[in-house]
Amino acid sequence: MPIDPHLLALFFVTSVIAMVIPGPDMLFVLGCGMRGGPRAGLLATAGVATSEAVHVAVAAAGLAALFAAVPVAFTVVRVAGAAYLIFLGVQTLRHRRDVDAAPAGVSGRRAYLNGLLTNLLNPKMVTFTIAFLPQFIDPGLGHVWAQFAILGAVLIALEFLVDGTVGVLAGRIGDWLRRRHTARRRLNATVGTLFIGLGVRLAAER
């Protein structure tokens, strides 16, 4: 197997927990589903997933070559990524009480394009991809491209599973989110703590 099963399991669990927190992508899909129906919700999800595939491919192309040429670069990226994850966790905890309104969607085509462009041109998503995925790559196993491909496929599948479900059930989910602000704050606190813990763990590794 070209990827460490333990790292793959950790990646899966971490990604699921991160995705169930109502963030910008989910709120965008939610708004598209409420305004444009289930089809718009699914197409918005497809747009976001397409941009994530581009992010993963760019990260894999650049970082795989860099790791092969300069092995110490992996450590640098890992430490920088750990610092970013800790920062992200702290920011999530600081803003756990914030309640954002979901943006609206219009049609299926516009939902897809908006999902694609909004996520594709978001520098925070690029930084997150570069910081997040390499934490679950083991250069010692080789086949870095294959490892990125597997993680990217898992990420995109989870995107469709989680945000796609939100898009289809947008009306019901939207009502739930509006009523359950306390649950949302607790989920934000959980994911913030998770990112901080993961960042500390990765920074402490040699």
mmCIF file of C-alpha atoms in Angstrom:
data_model
loop_
_atom_site.group_PDB
_atom_site.id
_atom_site.type_symbol
_atom_site.label_atom_id
_atom_site.label_comp_id
_atom_site.label_asym_id
_atom_site.label_seq_id
_atom_site.Cartn_x
_atom_site.Cartn_y
_atom_site.Cartn_z
ATOM 1 C CA MET A 1 0.000 0.000 0.000
ATOM 2 C CA PRO A 2 1.561 3.351 -1.060
ATOM 3 C CA ILE A 3 0.296 5.174 2.041
ATOM 4 C CA ASP A 4 0.606 4.607 5.783
ATOM 5 C CA PRO A 5 -2.740 3.109 6.957
ATOM 6 C CA HIS A 6 -2.435 4.879 10.332
ATOM 7 C CA LEU A 7 -1.928 8.262 8.667
ATOM 8 C CA LEU A 8 -4.784 7.537 6.261
ATOM 9 C CA ALA A 9 -7.138 6.715 9.149
ATOM 10 C CA LEU A 10 -6.056 9.854 11.013
ATOM 11 C CA PHE A 11 -6.565 11.929 7.865
ATOM 12 C CA PHE A 12 -10.044 10.473 7.366
ATOM 13 C CA VAL A 13 -11.172 11.160 10.943
ATOM 14 C CA THR A 14 -9.664 14.652 10.996
ATOM 15 C CA SER A 15 -11.221 15.558 7.642
ATOM 16 C CA VAL A 16 -14.673 14.310 8.671
ATOM 17 C CA ILE A 17 -14.593 16.324 11.896
ATOM 18 C CA ALA A 18 -13.373 19.419 10.054
ATOM 19 C CA MET A 19 -16.011 19.135 7.324
ATOM 20 C CA VAL A 20 -19.017 18.774 9.600
ATOM 21 C CA ILE A 21 -18.252 22.201 11.093
ATOM 22 C CA PRO A 22 -20.341 24.801 9.228
ATOM 23 C CA GLY A 23 -17.627 26.740 7.406
ATOM 24 C CA PRO A 24 -17.648 28.976 4.300
ATOM 25 C CA ASP A 25 -17.952 26.055 1.861
ATOM 26 C CA MET A 26 -20.820 24.415 3.718
ATOM 27 C CA LEU A 27 -22.644 27.714 4.177
ATOM 28 C CA PHE A 28 -22.245 28.478 0.477
ATOM 29 C CA VAL A 29 -23.665 25.064 -0.469
ATOM 30 C CA LEU A 30 -26.413 25.501 2.108
ATOM 31 C CA GLY A 31 -27.426 28.840 0.620
ATOM 32 C CA CYS A 32 -27.401 27.466 -2.929
ATOM 33 C CA GLY A 33 -29.558 24.529 -1.884
ATOM 34 C CA MET A 34 -32.080 26.727 -0.081
ATOM 35 C CA ARG A 35 -32.368 29.148 -3.004
ATOM 36 C CA GLY A 36 -31.906 26.851 -5.991
ATOM 37 C CA GLY A 37 -32.994 23.424 -4.772
ATOM 38 C CA PRO A 38 -31.132 20.115 -4.398
ATOM 39 C CA ARG A 39 -29.585 20.289 -7.893
ATOM 40 C CA ALA A 40 -28.032 23.679 -7.174
ATOM 41 C CA GLY A 41 -26.744 22.379 -3.844
ATOM 42 C CA LEU A 42 -25.083 19.403 -5.542
ATOM 43 C CA LEU A 43 -23.597 21.535 -8.318
ATOM 44 C CA ALA A 44 -22.244 24.012 -5.767
ATOM 45 C CA THR A 45 -20.592 21.065 -4.039
ATOM 46 C CA ALA A 46 -19.177 19.908 -7.382
ATOM 47 C CA GLY A 47 -17.681 23.363 -7.941
ATOM 48 C CA VAL A 48 -16.005 23.353 -4.539
ATOM 49 C CA ALA A 49 -14.750 19.791 -5.077
ATOM 50 C CA THR A 50 -13.309 20.699 -8.491
ATOM 51 C CA SER A 51 -11.311 23.540 -6.977
ATOM 52 C CA GLU A 52 -10.071 21.214 -4.248
ATOM 53 C CA ALA A 53 -8.840 18.771 -6.911
ATOM 54 C CA VAL A 54 -6.871 21.632 -8.498
ATOM 55 C CA HIS A 55 -5.402 22.609 -5.116
ATOM 56 C CA VAL A 56 -4.341 19.020 -4.420
ATOM 57 C CA ALA A 57 -2.749 18.617 -7.877
ATOM 58 C CA VAL A 58 -0.792 21.859 -7.521
ATOM 59 C CA ALA A 59 0.358 20.946 -4.024
ATOM 60 C CA ALA A 60 1.374 17.450 -5.141
ATOM 61 C CA ALA A 61 3.269 18.682 -8.210
ATOM 62 C CA GLY A 62 5.234 21.342 -6.380
ATOM 63 C CA LEU A 63 5.824 19.633 -3.070
ATOM 64 C CA ALA A 64 6.607 16.172 -4.452
ATOM 65 C CA ALA A 65 9.379 17.625 -6.630
ATOM 66 C CA LEU A 66 10.638 19.766 -3.780
ATOM 67 C CA PHE A 67 10.749 16.857 -1.331
ATOM 68 C CA ALA A 68 12.694 14.746 -3.836
ATOM 69 C CA ALA A 69 15.277 17.484 -4.510
ATOM 70 C CA VAL A 70 15.609 18.794 -0.953
ATOM 71 C CA PRO A 71 14.558 16.242 1.696
ATOM 72 C CA VAL A 72 14.898 18.783 4.521
ATOM 73 C CA ALA A 73 12.146 20.797 2.811
ATOM 74 C CA PHE A 74 9.628 18.255 4.062
ATOM 75 C CA THR A 75 10.557 19.091 7.660
ATOM 76 C CA VAL A 76 10.287 22.807 6.934
ATOM 77 C CA VAL A 77 6.854 22.395 5.366
ATOM 78 C CA ARG A 78 5.719 20.129 8.195
ATOM 79 C CA VAL A 79 6.755 22.616 10.881
ATOM 80 C CA ALA A 80 5.233 25.528 8.966
ATOM 81 C CA GLY A 81 2.057 23.519 8.474
ATOM 82 C CA ALA A 82 1.938 22.634 12.156
ATOM 83 C CA ALA A 83 2.226 26.319 13.042
ATOM 84 C CA TYR A 84 -0.568 27.156 10.618
ATOM 85 C CA LEU A 85 -2.829 24.445 12.044
ATOM 86 C CA ILE A 86 -2.256 25.780 15.557
ATOM 87 C CA PHE A 87 -3.072 29.286 14.333
ATOM 88 C CA LEU A 88 -6.200 27.977 12.593
ATOM 89 C CA GLY A 89 -7.275 26.207 15.787
ATOM 90 C CA VAL A 90 -6.780 29.342 17.878
ATOM 91 C CA GLN A 91 -8.767 31.397 15.362
ATOM 92 C CA THR A 92 -11.571 28.827 15.385
ATOM 93 C CA LEU A 93 -11.745 28.954 19.175
ATOM 94 C CA ARG A 94 -11.693 32.753 19.174
ATOM 95 C CA HIS A 95 -14.577 32.965 16.695
ATOM 96 C CA ARG A 96 -16.572 29.956 17.885
ATOM 97 C CA ARG A 97 -19.477 32.213 18.884
ATOM 98 C CA ASP A 98 -19.714 33.882 15.479
ATOM 99 C CA VAL A 99 -22.811 33.120 13.423
ATOM 100 C CA ASP A 100 -22.505 33.840 9.729
ATOM 101 C CA ALA A 101 -25.337 34.098 7.231
ATOM 102 C CA ALA A 102 -25.260 31.639 4.344
ATOM 103 C CA PRO A 103 -24.749 33.207 0.915
ATOM 104 C CA ALA A 104 -27.447 32.671 -1.652
ATOM 105 C CA GLY A 105 -27.331 30.638 -4.808
ATOM 106 C CA VAL A 106 -29.262 31.354 -8.010
ATOM 107 C CA SER A 107 -29.059 28.522 -10.549
ATOM 108 C CA GLY A 108 -27.238 25.234 -10.897
ATOM 109 C CA ARG A 109 -24.732 26.593 -13.410
ATOM 110 C CA ARG A 110 -24.024 29.719 -11.393
ATOM 111 C CA ALA A 111 -23.805 27.682 -8.210
ATOM 112 C CA TYR A 112 -21.116 25.477 -9.788
ATOM 113 C CA LEU A 113 -19.097 28.388 -11.177
ATOM 114 C CA ASN A 114 -19.340 30.382 -7.952
ATOM 115 C CA GLY A 115 -18.321 27.345 -5.919
ATOM 116 C CA LEU A 116 -15.377 26.740 -8.253
ATOM 117 C CA LEU A 117 -14.113 30.314 -8.442
ATOM 118 C CA THR A 118 -14.752 31.255 -4.826
ATOM 119 C CA ASN A 119 -12.799 28.301 -3.506
ATOM 120 C CA LEU A 120 -10.179 28.264 -6.266
ATOM 121 C CA LEU A 121 -9.229 31.909 -5.720
ATOM 122 C CA ASN A 122 -9.267 31.707 -1.939
ATOM 123 C CA PRO A 123 -5.616 31.934 -0.784
ATOM 124 C CA LYS A 124 -6.608 30.512 2.601
ATOM 125 C CA MET A 125 -7.740 27.286 0.933
ATOM 126 C CA VAL A 126 -4.440 27.017 -0.953
ATOM 127 C CA THR A 127 -2.514 27.567 2.277
ATOM 128 C CA PHE A 128 -4.697 25.056 4.103
ATOM 129 C CA THR A 129 -4.148 22.391 1.437
ATOM 130 C CA ILE A 130 -0.388 22.896 1.479
ATOM 131 C CA ALA A 131 -0.370 22.855 5.282
ATOM 132 C CA PHE A 132 -2.835 20.022 5.827
ATOM 133 C CA LEU A 133 -2.145 17.262 3.295
ATOM 134 C CA PRO A 134 1.642 16.921 3.781
ATOM 135 C CA GLN A 135 1.057 16.141 7.461
ATOM 136 C CA PHE A 136 -0.285 12.750 6.343
ATOM 137 C CA ILE A 137 2.407 11.994 3.742
ATOM 138 C CA ASP A 138 5.280 9.642 4.566
ATOM 139 C CA PRO A 139 8.173 10.364 2.128
ATOM 140 C CA GLY A 140 9.895 7.204 3.356
ATOM 141 C CA LEU A 141 7.264 5.088 1.599
ATOM 142 C CA GLY A 142 7.958 6.761 -1.733
ATOM 143 C CA HIS A 143 5.217 7.294 -4.341
ATOM 144 C CA VAL A 144 4.505 10.774 -2.960
ATOM 145 C CA TRP A 145 2.277 11.513 -5.947
ATOM 146 C CA ALA A 146 0.202 8.418 -5.219
ATOM 147 C CA GLN A 147 -0.126 9.389 -1.565
ATOM 148 C CA PHE A 148 -1.353 12.860 -2.543
ATOM 149 C CA ALA A 149 -3.783 11.290 -5.028
ATOM 150 C CA ILE A 150 -5.261 8.978 -2.388
ATOM 151 C CA LEU A 151 -5.650 11.765 0.163
ATOM 152 C CA GLY A 152 -7.121 14.050 -2.491
ATOM 153 C CA ALA A 153 -9.628 11.397 -3.549
ATOM 154 C CA VAL A 154 -10.685 10.877 0.074
ATOM 155 C CA LEU A 155 -11.027 14.639 0.574
ATOM 156 C CA ILE A 156 -13.180 15.086 -2.532
ATOM 157 C CA ALA A 157 -15.346 12.073 -1.687
ATOM 158 C CA LEU A 158 -15.962 13.489 1.788
ATOM 159 C CA GLU A 159 -16.746 16.865 0.239
ATOM 160 C CA PHE A 160 -19.539 15.294 -1.807
ATOM 161 C CA LEU A 161 -20.732 13.161 1.095
ATOM 162 C CA VAL A 162 -20.910 15.973 3.658
ATOM 163 C CA ASP A 163 -21.589 19.165 1.708
ATOM 164 C CA GLY A 164 -23.584 17.310 -0.950
ATOM 165 C CA THR A 165 -25.905 16.030 1.756
ATOM 166 C CA VAL A 166 -26.210 19.554 3.139
ATOM 167 C CA GLY A 167 -27.096 20.837 -0.332
ATOM 168 C CA VAL A 168 -29.836 18.241 -0.864
ATOM 169 C CA LEU A 169 -31.287 18.708 2.617
ATOM 170 C CA ALA A 170 -30.621 22.445 2.662
ATOM 171 C CA GLY A 171 -33.981 23.581 3.987
ATOM 172 C CA ARG A 172 -34.001 21.181 6.922
ATOM 173 C CA ILE A 173 -30.310 21.687 7.709
ATOM 174 C CA GLY A 174 -30.717 25.460 7.475
ATOM 175 C CA ASP A 175 -33.521 25.419 10.020
ATOM 176 C CA TRP A 176 -31.427 23.205 12.309
ATOM 177 C CA LEU A 177 -28.408 25.508 12.121
ATOM 178 C CA ARG A 178 -30.488 28.591 12.847
ATOM 179 C CA ARG A 179 -31.960 26.964 15.963
ATOM 180 C CA ARG A 180 -28.841 25.193 17.239
ATOM 181 C CA HIS A 181 -26.300 27.962 17.747
ATOM 182 C CA THR A 182 -25.082 26.342 20.978
ATOM 183 C CA ALA A 183 -24.328 23.048 19.199
ATOM 184 C CA ARG A 184 -22.480 24.913 16.470
ATOM 185 C CA ARG A 185 -20.322 26.737 19.038
ATOM 186 C CA ARG A 186 -19.447 23.431 20.674
ATOM 187 C CA LEU A 187 -18.507 21.895 17.330
ATOM 188 C CA ASN A 188 -16.286 24.886 16.561
ATOM 189 C CA ALA A 189 -14.602 24.498 19.927
ATOM 190 C CA THR A 190 -14.019 20.802 19.204
ATOM 191 C CA VAL A 191 -12.436 21.333 15.806
ATOM 192 C CA GLY A 192 -10.347 24.248 17.102
ATOM 193 C CA THR A 193 -8.966 22.058 19.866
ATOM 194 C CA LEU A 194 -8.380 19.261 17.357
ATOM 195 C CA PHE A 195 -6.313 21.460 15.047
ATOM 196 C CA ILE A 196 -4.246 22.825 17.932
ATOM 197 C CA GLY A 197 -3.596 19.311 19.241
ATOM 198 C CA LEU A 198 -2.651 18.048 15.773
ATOM 199 C CA GLY A 199 -0.342 21.015 15.217
ATOM 200 C CA VAL A 200 1.412 20.511 18.556
ATOM 201 C CA ARG A 201 1.810 16.781 17.873
ATOM 202 C CA LEU A 202 3.296 17.386 14.439
ATOM 203 C CA ALA A 203 5.599 20.151 15.647
ATOM 204 C CA ALA A 204 6.928 17.846 18.389
ATOM 205 C CA GLU A 205 7.765 15.021 15.977
ATOM 206 C CA ARG A 206 11.374 14.608 14.865
#
